[in-house]
Amino acid sequence: MRKADQDKSSQDWPHGFSFSTIIYNFFLEAGEPFQIPVFDYISQMGVFASIGNIVYFSPVEPQSTLMQYLSPSSLSGDALITPLDKKAIQLERKKLFAELELSGETTIEMNGRSFNKNDIIQYYEDLLKEDSLNYHAVIAEDPILKLFLETAHIGRKELFKNNPLYTNEQFINWISPYFSHAFSTYMNACFLDPDEDGLTSLMKNNLLMTPGDTEKSWEVVTRIVMGSVSSIEEYYKTPGSKMLIKVKDLMEFRYIRLVQLLPNVRFAPVKDKYAFTILQACVYTFNRNKQTGNYVSNWLENGQLLAASEDMKEQIRKKREELEAILAPMETGASAPQSAESSPWAIIKLIIFVVLLLARLATCHW
């Protein structure tokens, strides 16, 4: 797909709209099994991704291209050589200018990113700054950190190297904008397509950011989580505005687990707010349809696991007990009609057997 077509297609999708949701509801009501294909799509407008059977669109806030890390080794394909070779850097810059001129375009693609002339000038000026190339060399020796900075991805049980430089204030000031960009990008993608293993790994690593960038990065995550809370609230506060199928995945353990992994020091109030919202949604859902009891029970359990305070945990625990008290007679009564229906047939069979037996005895000669 051409870039122009990608941008146009992203504009045709309003926030929160899901064509697959409509299709899924049709087959759900018809009682037919149906599997929605999972896909992810990233454009300049935002990110398309699926959670369960729902496809979501999340707008991505525009960030400077230069804040996305690009290693000189990834750019040139050669290993970094220190100490700094200014002539080699200037030669590489001239080669890129020549490529840009020959292409006849205003930008050039490098390692999946677009650079214009000013971007190229800025990138190589940054390389010439004091200690910059040395820092790039350190990152090149830590492939997990390098991959995270360049692609905003981290896998299961992946840890950065234990390098003393990672606690150096000057190094932190230098790497912080790149790390913050990767962190925010990863969190957006992680909550769209839940990645518990990756988030667990990231939380076990040192977050190489200044206090200011750390605060901004957590604000990004807070907006993501509170956006989910708002969607659930809209479902039960404004009946008919949202279908259950559009919010139920936000109450499933796969998604709730991500919120649970966030540090309590900052997110305890957010977790309690989310847990309370789940509680309210469960009450609303069960009151509308008693057949949702088992689903509601699972969601309440997830809310209880998510809650940070003991008061909220206790509030949800009591509601779970109330629900179980209601569900128990319903489950017992479900089998009663079957017994009631089968008992007349048993009586009829017995009567027929007795009649046949008496007829047999009447025709028998002693």
CSV table of C-alpha atoms in Angstrom, one decimal:
chain,number,residue,atom,x,y,z
A,1,MET,CA,0.0,0.0,0.0
A,2,ARG,CA,1.4,3.4,-0.9
A,3,LYS,CA,1.9,5.9,1.8
A,4,ALA,CA,-0.8,8.2,0.5
A,5,ASP,CA,-3.3,5.3,0.5
A,6,GLN,CA,-2.3,4.4,4.0
A,7,ASP,CA,-2.9,7.9,5.3
A,8,LYS,CA,-6.3,8.1,3.5
A,9,SER,CA,-7.4,4.7,4.9
A,10,SER,CA,-6.5,5.8,8.4
A,11,GLN,CA,-8.6,8.9,8.0
A,12,ASP,CA,-11.6,6.8,7.0
A,13,TRP,CA,-11.6,5.1,10.4
A,14,PRO,CA,-13.2,7.2,13.2
A,15,HIS,CA,-11.8,6.7,16.7
A,16,GLY,CA,-13.3,3.6,18.3
A,17,PHE,CA,-15.1,2.4,15.2
A,18,SER,CA,-14.8,-1.3,14.5
A,19,PHE,CA,-16.2,-2.9,11.4
A,20,SER,CA,-15.2,-6.3,12.8
A,21,THR,CA,-17.2,-5.6,15.9
A,22,ILE,CA,-20.4,-5.3,13.8
A,23,ILE,CA,-19.6,-8.5,12.0
A,24,TYR,CA,-18.8,-10.3,15.2
A,25,ASN,CA,-22.1,-9.2,16.8
A,26,PHE,CA,-24.1,-10.4,13.8
A,27,PHE,CA,-22.6,-13.9,14.1
A,28,LEU,CA,-22.8,-13.9,17.9
A,29,GLU,CA,-26.5,-13.2,17.9
A,30,ALA,CA,-26.9,-15.9,15.2
A,31,GLY,CA,-25.1,-18.4,17.4
A,32,GLU,CA,-22.5,-19.1,14.8
A,33,PRO,CA,-18.8,-19.5,15.5
A,34,PHE,CA,-16.8,-16.8,13.9
A,35,GLN,CA,-13.1,-15.8,14.1
A,36,ILE,CA,-12.1,-12.2,13.4
A,37,PRO,CA,-8.6,-12.0,11.8
A,38,VAL,CA,-6.1,-10.2,14.0
A,39,PHE,CA,-4.1,-7.4,12.4
A,40,ASP,CA,-2.0,-4.4,13.3
A,41,TYR,CA,-1.5,-1.3,11.3
A,42,ILE,CA,0.6,1.7,12.2
A,43,SER,CA,0.3,4.9,10.3
A,44,GLN,CA,1.2,8.5,10.9
A,45,MET,CA,-2.3,9.0,12.2
A,46,GLY,CA,-2.2,6.3,14.8
A,47,VAL,CA,-2.3,2.6,15.5
A,48,PHE,CA,-4.8,0.0,14.5
A,49,ALA,CA,-4.7,-3.2,16.5
A,50,SER,CA,-7.0,-5.9,17.9
A,51,ILE,CA,-7.8,-6.9,21.4
A,52,GLY,CA,-9.7,-10.2,21.2
A,53,ASN,CA,-12.3,-9.7,18.6
A,54,ILE,CA,-12.3,-5.9,18.7
A,55,VAL,CA,-10.2,-3.7,16.4
A,56,TYR,CA,-9.2,-0.4,18.0
A,57,PHE,CA,-7.7,2.8,16.7
A,58,SER,CA,-5.5,4.8,18.9
A,59,PRO,CA,-4.2,8.2,17.8
A,60,VAL,CA,-0.5,8.6,18.4
A,61,GLU,CA,0.7,12.0,19.4
A,62,PRO,CA,3.1,13.5,16.9
A,63,GLN,CA,6.7,13.3,18.1
A,64,SER,CA,9.9,14.5,16.5
A,65,THR,CA,11.5,12.0,14.2
A,66,LEU,CA,14.9,12.8,15.7
A,67,MET,CA,13.6,11.5,19.1
A,68,GLN,CA,13.4,8.0,17.6
A,69,TYR,CA,16.9,6.5,18.2
A,70,LEU,CA,19.0,5.5,15.2
A,71,SER,CA,22.4,3.9,15.7
A,72,PRO,CA,25.2,5.0,13.4
A,73,SER,CA,25.9,1.3,12.9
A,74,SER,CA,22.3,0.6,11.8
A,75,LEU,CA,22.6,3.6,9.4
A,76,SER,CA,25.9,2.6,7.7
A,77,GLY,CA,25.8,-1.1,8.3
A,78,ASP,CA,29.3,-1.0,9.8
A,79,ALA,CA,30.5,-1.4,13.3
A,80,LEU,CA,31.2,1.7,15.3
A,81,ILE,CA,34.9,2.7,15.5
A,82,THR,CA,36.1,4.9,18.3
A,83,PRO,CA,37.7,7.3,19.0
A,84,LEU,CA,35.6,9.6,17.0
A,85,ASP,CA,36.6,9.9,13.3
A,86,LYS,CA,35.3,13.3,12.2
A,87,LYS,CA,36.4,12.8,8.6
A,88,ALA,CA,34.5,9.6,8.3
A,89,ILE,CA,31.4,11.2,9.7
A,90,GLN,CA,31.6,14.1,7.3
A,91,LEU,CA,32.2,11.7,4.4
A,92,GLU,CA,29.1,9.7,5.3
A,93,ARG,CA,27.0,12.9,5.5
A,94,LYS,CA,28.2,14.0,2.0
A,95,LYS,CA,27.2,10.6,0.7
A,96,LEU,CA,23.7,10.9,2.1
A,97,PHE,CA,23.3,14.4,0.6
A,98,ALA,CA,24.4,13.0,-2.7
A,99,GLU,CA,21.8,10.2,-2.5
A,100,LEU,CA,19.1,12.7,-1.6
A,101,GLU,CA,20.1,15.0,-4.5
A,102,LEU,CA,20.1,12.1,-7.0
A,103,SER,CA,16.7,10.8,-5.8
A,104,GLY,CA,15.0,14.0,-6.6
A,105,GLU,CA,12.9,13.7,-3.4
A,106,THR,CA,12.7,15.9,-0.4
A,107,THR,CA,13.3,13.0,2.0
A,108,ILE,CA,15.4,9.9,2.1
A,109,GLU,CA,14.5,6.6,3.8
A,110,MET,CA,17.1,5.3,6.3
A,111,ASN,CA,16.4,2.2,8.5
A,112,GLY,CA,12.7,2.7,8.1
A,113,ARG,CA,12.7,6.4,8.8
A,114,SER,CA,12.4,9.5,6.6
A,115,PHE,CA,15.0,12.2,6.8
A,116,ASN,CA,15.0,15.5,5.1
A,117,LYS,CA,18.1,17.6,4.6
A,118,ASN,CA,17.8,19.4,7.9
A,119,ASP,CA,17.3,16.1,9.7
A,120,ILE,CA,20.5,14.8,8.2
A,121,ILE,CA,22.4,17.9,9.2
A,122,GLN,CA,21.1,17.7,12.8
A,123,TYR,CA,21.8,14.0,13.1
A,124,TYR,CA,25.5,14.3,12.1
A,125,GLU,CA,26.0,17.5,14.2
A,126,ASP,CA,24.7,15.5,17.2
A,127,LEU,CA,27.3,12.8,16.4
A,128,LEU,CA,30.1,15.3,16.6
A,129,LYS,CA,29.1,16.4,20.1
A,130,GLU,CA,31.3,15.5,23.0
A,131,ASP,CA,30.9,11.8,24.1
A,132,SER,CA,28.0,11.3,21.7
A,133,LEU,CA,29.8,8.6,19.6
A,134,ASN,CA,31.1,6.9,22.7
A,135,TYR,CA,27.5,6.7,24.0
A,136,HIS,CA,26.4,5.2,20.6
A,137,ALA,CA,29.2,2.6,20.9
A,138,VAL,CA,27.9,1.6,24.4
A,139,ILE,CA,24.4,1.1,23.1
A,140,ALA,CA,25.7,-0.9,20.1
A,141,GLU,CA,27.3,-3.3,22.7
A,142,ASP,CA,23.8,-3.8,24.3
A,143,PRO,CA,21.7,-5.4,21.6
A,144,ILE,CA,18.5,-5.5,23.7
A,145,LEU,CA,18.7,-1.8,24.6
A,146,LYS,CA,19.6,-0.9,21.0
A,147,LEU,CA,16.6,-2.9,19.7
A,148,PHE,CA,14.3,-1.3,22.2
A,149,LEU,CA,15.4,2.2,21.4
A,150,GLU,CA,15.2,1.7,17.6
A,151,THR,CA,12.0,-0.4,17.4
A,152,ALA,CA,10.2,0.1,20.7
A,153,HIS,CA,10.1,-3.7,21.3
A,154,ILE,CA,11.3,-5.9,24.2
A,155,GLY,CA,10.8,-9.6,24.5
A,156,ARG,CA,10.2,-12.1,27.3
A,157,LYS,CA,12.9,-12.0,30.0
A,158,GLU,CA,15.0,-9.6,28.1
A,159,LEU,CA,17.2,-7.3,30.2
A,160,PHE,CA,19.6,-4.5,29.4
A,161,LYS,CA,23.2,-5.0,30.3
A,162,ASN,CA,24.3,-4.0,33.8
A,163,ASN,CA,26.5,-1.1,32.7
A,164,PRO,CA,27.7,1.4,35.3
A,165,LEU,CA,27.3,4.1,32.7
A,166,TYR,CA,23.5,3.6,32.9
A,167,THR,CA,23.5,5.4,36.2
A,168,ASN,CA,25.7,8.3,35.0
A,169,GLU,CA,23.7,11.6,35.0
A,170,GLN,CA,25.3,12.9,31.8
A,171,PHE,CA,24.5,9.7,29.9
A,172,ILE,CA,20.9,9.7,31.3
A,173,ASN,CA,20.5,13.3,30.0
A,174,TRP,CA,21.7,12.2,26.6
A,175,ILE,CA,19.7,9.0,26.2
A,176,SER,CA,16.5,10.1,28.0
A,177,PRO,CA,14.7,11.7,25.0
A,178,TYR,CA,15.3,8.5,22.9
A,179,PHE,CA,14.3,6.2,25.7
A,180,SER,CA,11.2,8.2,26.5
A,181,HIS,CA,10.1,8.1,22.8
A,182,ALA,CA,10.6,4.3,22.7
A,183,PHE,CA,8.8,3.9,26.1
A,184,SER,CA,5.7,5.9,25.0
A,185,THR,CA,5.6,4.1,21.6
A,186,TYR,CA,5.9,0.7,23.3
A,187,MET,CA,3.2,1.4,25.8
A,188,ASN,CA,0.7,2.5,23.1
A,189,ALA,CA,1.3,-0.7,21.2
A,190,CYS,CA,1.4,-2.9,24.4
A,191,PHE,CA,-2.1,-1.8,25.5
A,192,LEU,CA,-3.5,-2.2,22.0
A,193,ASP,CA,-2.1,-5.7,21.7
A,194,PRO,CA,-1.5,-6.9,25.3
A,195,ASP,CA,2.0,-8.0,25.8
A,196,GLU,CA,2.4,-9.2,29.4
A,197,ASP,CA,5.8,-10.7,28.9
A,198,GLY,CA,7.3,-7.6,27.3
A,199,LEU,CA,5.9,-5.3,29.9
A,200,THR,CA,7.1,-7.5,32.7
A,201,SER,CA,10.6,-7.4,31.2
A,202,LEU,CA,10.5,-3.6,30.7
A,203,MET,CA,9.4,-3.1,34.3
A,204,LYS,CA,12.4,-5.1,35.5
A,205,ASN,CA,14.9,-2.9,33.6
A,206,ASN,CA,16.2,0.5,34.6
A,207,LEU,CA,14.1,3.2,32.9
A,208,LEU,CA,16.9,5.4,31.5
A,209,MET,CA,15.1,8.7,31.7
A,210,THR,CA,15.4,12.0,33.6
A,211,PRO,CA,12.7,12.7,36.2
A,212,GLY,CA,11.0,15.1,33.8
A,213,ASP,CA,10.9,12.6,30.9
A,214,THR,CA,9.8,9.8,33.3
A,215,GLU,CA,6.9,11.9,34.5
A,216,LYS,CA,5.9,12.7,30.9
A,217,SER,CA,6.1,9.0,29.9
A,218,TRP,CA,3.9,7.9,32.8
A,219,GLU,CA,1.4,10.5,31.9
A,220,VAL,CA,1.1,8.8,28.5
A,221,VAL,CA,0.3,5.5,30.2
A,222,THR,CA,-2.2,7.2,32.5
A,223,ARG,CA,-4.0,8.6,29.5
A,224,ILE,CA,-4.1,5.2,27.9
A,225,VAL,CA,-5.5,3.5,31.0
A,226,MET,CA,-8.0,6.3,31.8
A,227,GLY,CA,-9.2,6.1,28.2
A,228,SER,CA,-10.2,2.5,28.9
A,229,VAL,CA,-11.9,3.6,32.1
A,230,SER,CA,-13.9,6.2,30.2
A,231,SER,CA,-15.0,3.7,27.6
A,232,ILE,CA,-16.3,1.3,30.3
A,233,GLU,CA,-18.0,4.2,32.1
A,234,GLU,CA,-19.7,5.3,28.9
A,235,TYR,CA,-21.1,1.8,28.5
A,236,TYR,CA,-23.0,1.8,31.8
A,237,LYS,CA,-23.6,5.5,32.3
A,238,THR,CA,-25.1,6.1,28.9
A,239,PRO,CA,-27.1,3.0,27.9
A,240,GLY,CA,-27.0,2.3,24.2
A,241,SER,CA,-23.9,4.4,23.6
A,242,LYS,CA,-21.6,1.4,23.6
A,243,MET,CA,-22.2,-2.3,23.2
A,244,LEU,CA,-20.9,-4.7,25.8
A,245,ILE,CA,-18.8,-6.4,23.1
A,246,LYS,CA,-16.8,-3.2,22.7
A,247,VAL,CA,-15.7,-2.9,26.3
A,248,LYS,CA,-15.7,-6.5,27.6
A,249,ASP,CA,-12.1,-7.1,26.6
A,250,LEU,CA,-11.1,-4.1,28.7
A,251,MET,CA,-12.3,-6.2,31.7
A,252,GLU,CA,-10.7,-9.4,30.7
A,253,PHE,CA,-7.6,-10.6,32.6
A,254,ARG,CA,-5.3,-10.3,29.5
A,255,TYR,CA,-5.8,-6.6,29.6
A,256,ILE,CA,-6.2,-6.0,33.3
A,257,ARG,CA,-2.9,-7.8,33.9
A,258,LEU,CA,-1.1,-4.9,32.1
A,259,VAL,CA,-2.6,-2.3,34.4
A,260,GLN,CA,-1.8,-4.6,37.4
A,261,LEU,CA,1.9,-4.6,36.4
A,262,LEU,CA,2.2,-0.8,36.6
A,263,PRO,CA,3.9,0.5,39.8
A,264,ASN,CA,1.6,1.1,42.7
A,265,VAL,CA,3.6,4.1,43.8
A,266,ARG,CA,2.1,6.1,40.9
A,267,PHE,CA,-0.9,4.0,39.7
A,268,ALA,CA,-2.6,2.9,43.0
A,269,PRO,CA,-5.5,5.5,42.6
A,270,VAL,CA,-5.8,4.7,38.9
A,271,LYS,CA,-6.1,0.9,39.7
A,272,ASP,CA,-8.8,1.5,42.3
A,273,LYS,CA,-10.7,3.7,39.9
A,274,TYR,CA,-10.5,1.1,37.2
A,275,ALA,CA,-11.5,-1.7,39.6
A,276,PHE,CA,-14.5,0.4,40.8
A,277,THR,CA,-15.5,1.0,37.1
A,278,ILE,CA,-15.4,-2.7,36.5
A,279,LEU,CA,-17.7,-3.2,39.5
A,280,GLN,CA,-20.2,-0.7,38.2
A,281,ALA,CA,-20.2,-2.2,34.8
A,282,CYS,CA,-20.7,-5.7,36.2
A,283,VAL,CA,-23.7,-4.6,38.2
A,284,TYR,CA,-25.2,-2.9,35.2
A,285,THR,CA,-24.6,-5.9,32.9
A,286,PHE,CA,-26.0,-8.5,35.3
A,287,ASN,CA,-29.1,-6.4,36.0
A,288,ARG,CA,-29.9,-6.2,32.3
A,289,ASN,CA,-29.2,-9.8,31.5
A,290,LYS,CA,-29.0,-12.5,34.2
A,291,GLN,CA,-27.5,-14.9,31.7
A,292,THR,CA,-24.2,-13.0,31.9
A,293,GLY,CA,-23.6,-14.2,35.5
A,294,ASN,CA,-20.5,-16.3,34.7
A,295,TYR,CA,-18.9,-13.5,32.7
A,296,VAL,CA,-19.7,-11.0,35.3
A,297,SER,CA,-18.2,-13.3,38.0
A,298,ASN,CA,-14.9,-13.5,36.1
A,299,TRP,CA,-14.8,-9.7,35.5
A,300,LEU,CA,-15.4,-9.0,39.2
A,301,GLU,CA,-12.6,-11.4,40.1
A,302,ASN,CA,-10.3,-9.4,37.7
A,303,GLY,CA,-11.4,-6.2,39.3
A,304,GLN,CA,-10.6,-7.6,42.7
A,305,LEU,CA,-7.1,-8.6,41.6
A,306,LEU,CA,-6.5,-5.2,40.1
A,307,ALA,CA,-7.6,-3.1,43.1
A,308,ALA,CA,-4.7,-1.6,45.0
A,309,SER,CA,-6.5,-0.7,48.3
A,310,GLU,CA,-7.9,-3.2,50.7
A,311,ASP,CA,-11.1,-1.2,50.9
A,312,MET,CA,-11.7,-1.6,47.2
A,313,LYS,CA,-10.8,-5.3,47.3
A,314,GLU,CA,-13.3,-5.8,50.1
A,315,GLN,CA,-16.0,-3.9,48.3
A,316,ILE,CA,-15.7,-6.1,45.3
A,317,ARG,CA,-15.4,-9.3,47.4
A,318,LYS,CA,-18.8,-8.6,49.0
A,319,LYS,CA,-20.3,-8.0,45.6
A,320,ARG,CA,-18.9,-11.3,44.4
A,321,GLU,CA,-20.5,-13.0,47.4
A,322,GLU,CA,-23.9,-11.4,46.5
A,323,LEU,CA,-23.6,-12.6,42.9
A,324,GLU,CA,-22.7,-16.1,43.9
A,325,ALA,CA,-25.7,-16.2,46.3
A,326,ILE,CA,-27.9,-15.2,43.3
A,327,LEU,CA,-26.3,-17.6,40.8
A,328,ALA,CA,-26.5,-20.7,43.0
A,329,PRO,CA,-30.3,-21.1,43.0
A,330,MET,CA,-30.4,-20.2,39.3
A,331,GLU,CA,-28.0,-23.0,38.4
A,332,THR,CA,-29.9,-25.4,40.6
A,333,GLY,CA,-33.2,-24.4,39.0
A,334,ALA,CA,-31.8,-24.8,35.5
A,335,SER,CA,-31.9,-28.6,35.9
A,336,ALA,CA,-35.3,-28.7,37.6
A,337,PRO,CA,-37.4,-28.3,34.4
A,338,GLN,CA,-35.7,-31.3,32.8
A,339,SER,CA,-36.7,-33.5,35.8
A,340,ALA,CA,-40.3,-32.2,35.8
A,341,GLU,CA,-40.6,-32.9,32.1
A,342,SER,CA,-39.2,-36.4,32.4
A,343,SER,CA,-41.4,-37.5,35.3
A,344,PRO,CA,-44.8,-37.7,33.4
A,345,TRP,CA,-43.2,-39.9,30.8
A,346,ALA,CA,-42.0,-42.2,33.5
A,347,ILE,CA,-45.5,-42.5,34.9
A,348,ILE,CA,-47.0,-43.1,31.5
A,349,LYS,CA,-44.4,-45.9,30.8
A,350,LEU,CA,-45.3,-47.4,34.2
A,351,ILE,CA,-49.0,-47.4,33.4
A,352,ILE,CA,-48.5,-49.0,30.0
A,353,PHE,CA,-46.3,-51.7,31.6
A,354,VAL,CA,-49.0,-52.5,34.2
A,355,VAL,CA,-51.8,-52.6,31.6
A,356,LEU,CA,-49.8,-55.0,29.4
A,357,LEU,CA,-49.0,-57.2,32.4
A,358,LEU,CA,-52.7,-57.4,33.4
A,359,ALA,CA,-53.7,-58.2,29.9
A,360,ARG,CA,-51.2,-61.0,29.8
A,361,LEU,CA,-52.4,-62.4,33.1
A,362,ALA,CA,-56.1,-62.2,31.9
A,363,THR,CA,-55.4,-64.4,28.9
A,364,CYS,CA,-53.3,-66.9,30.8
A,365,HIS,CA,-55.0,-70.3,31.6
A,366,TRP,CA,-54.2,-72.0,34.9
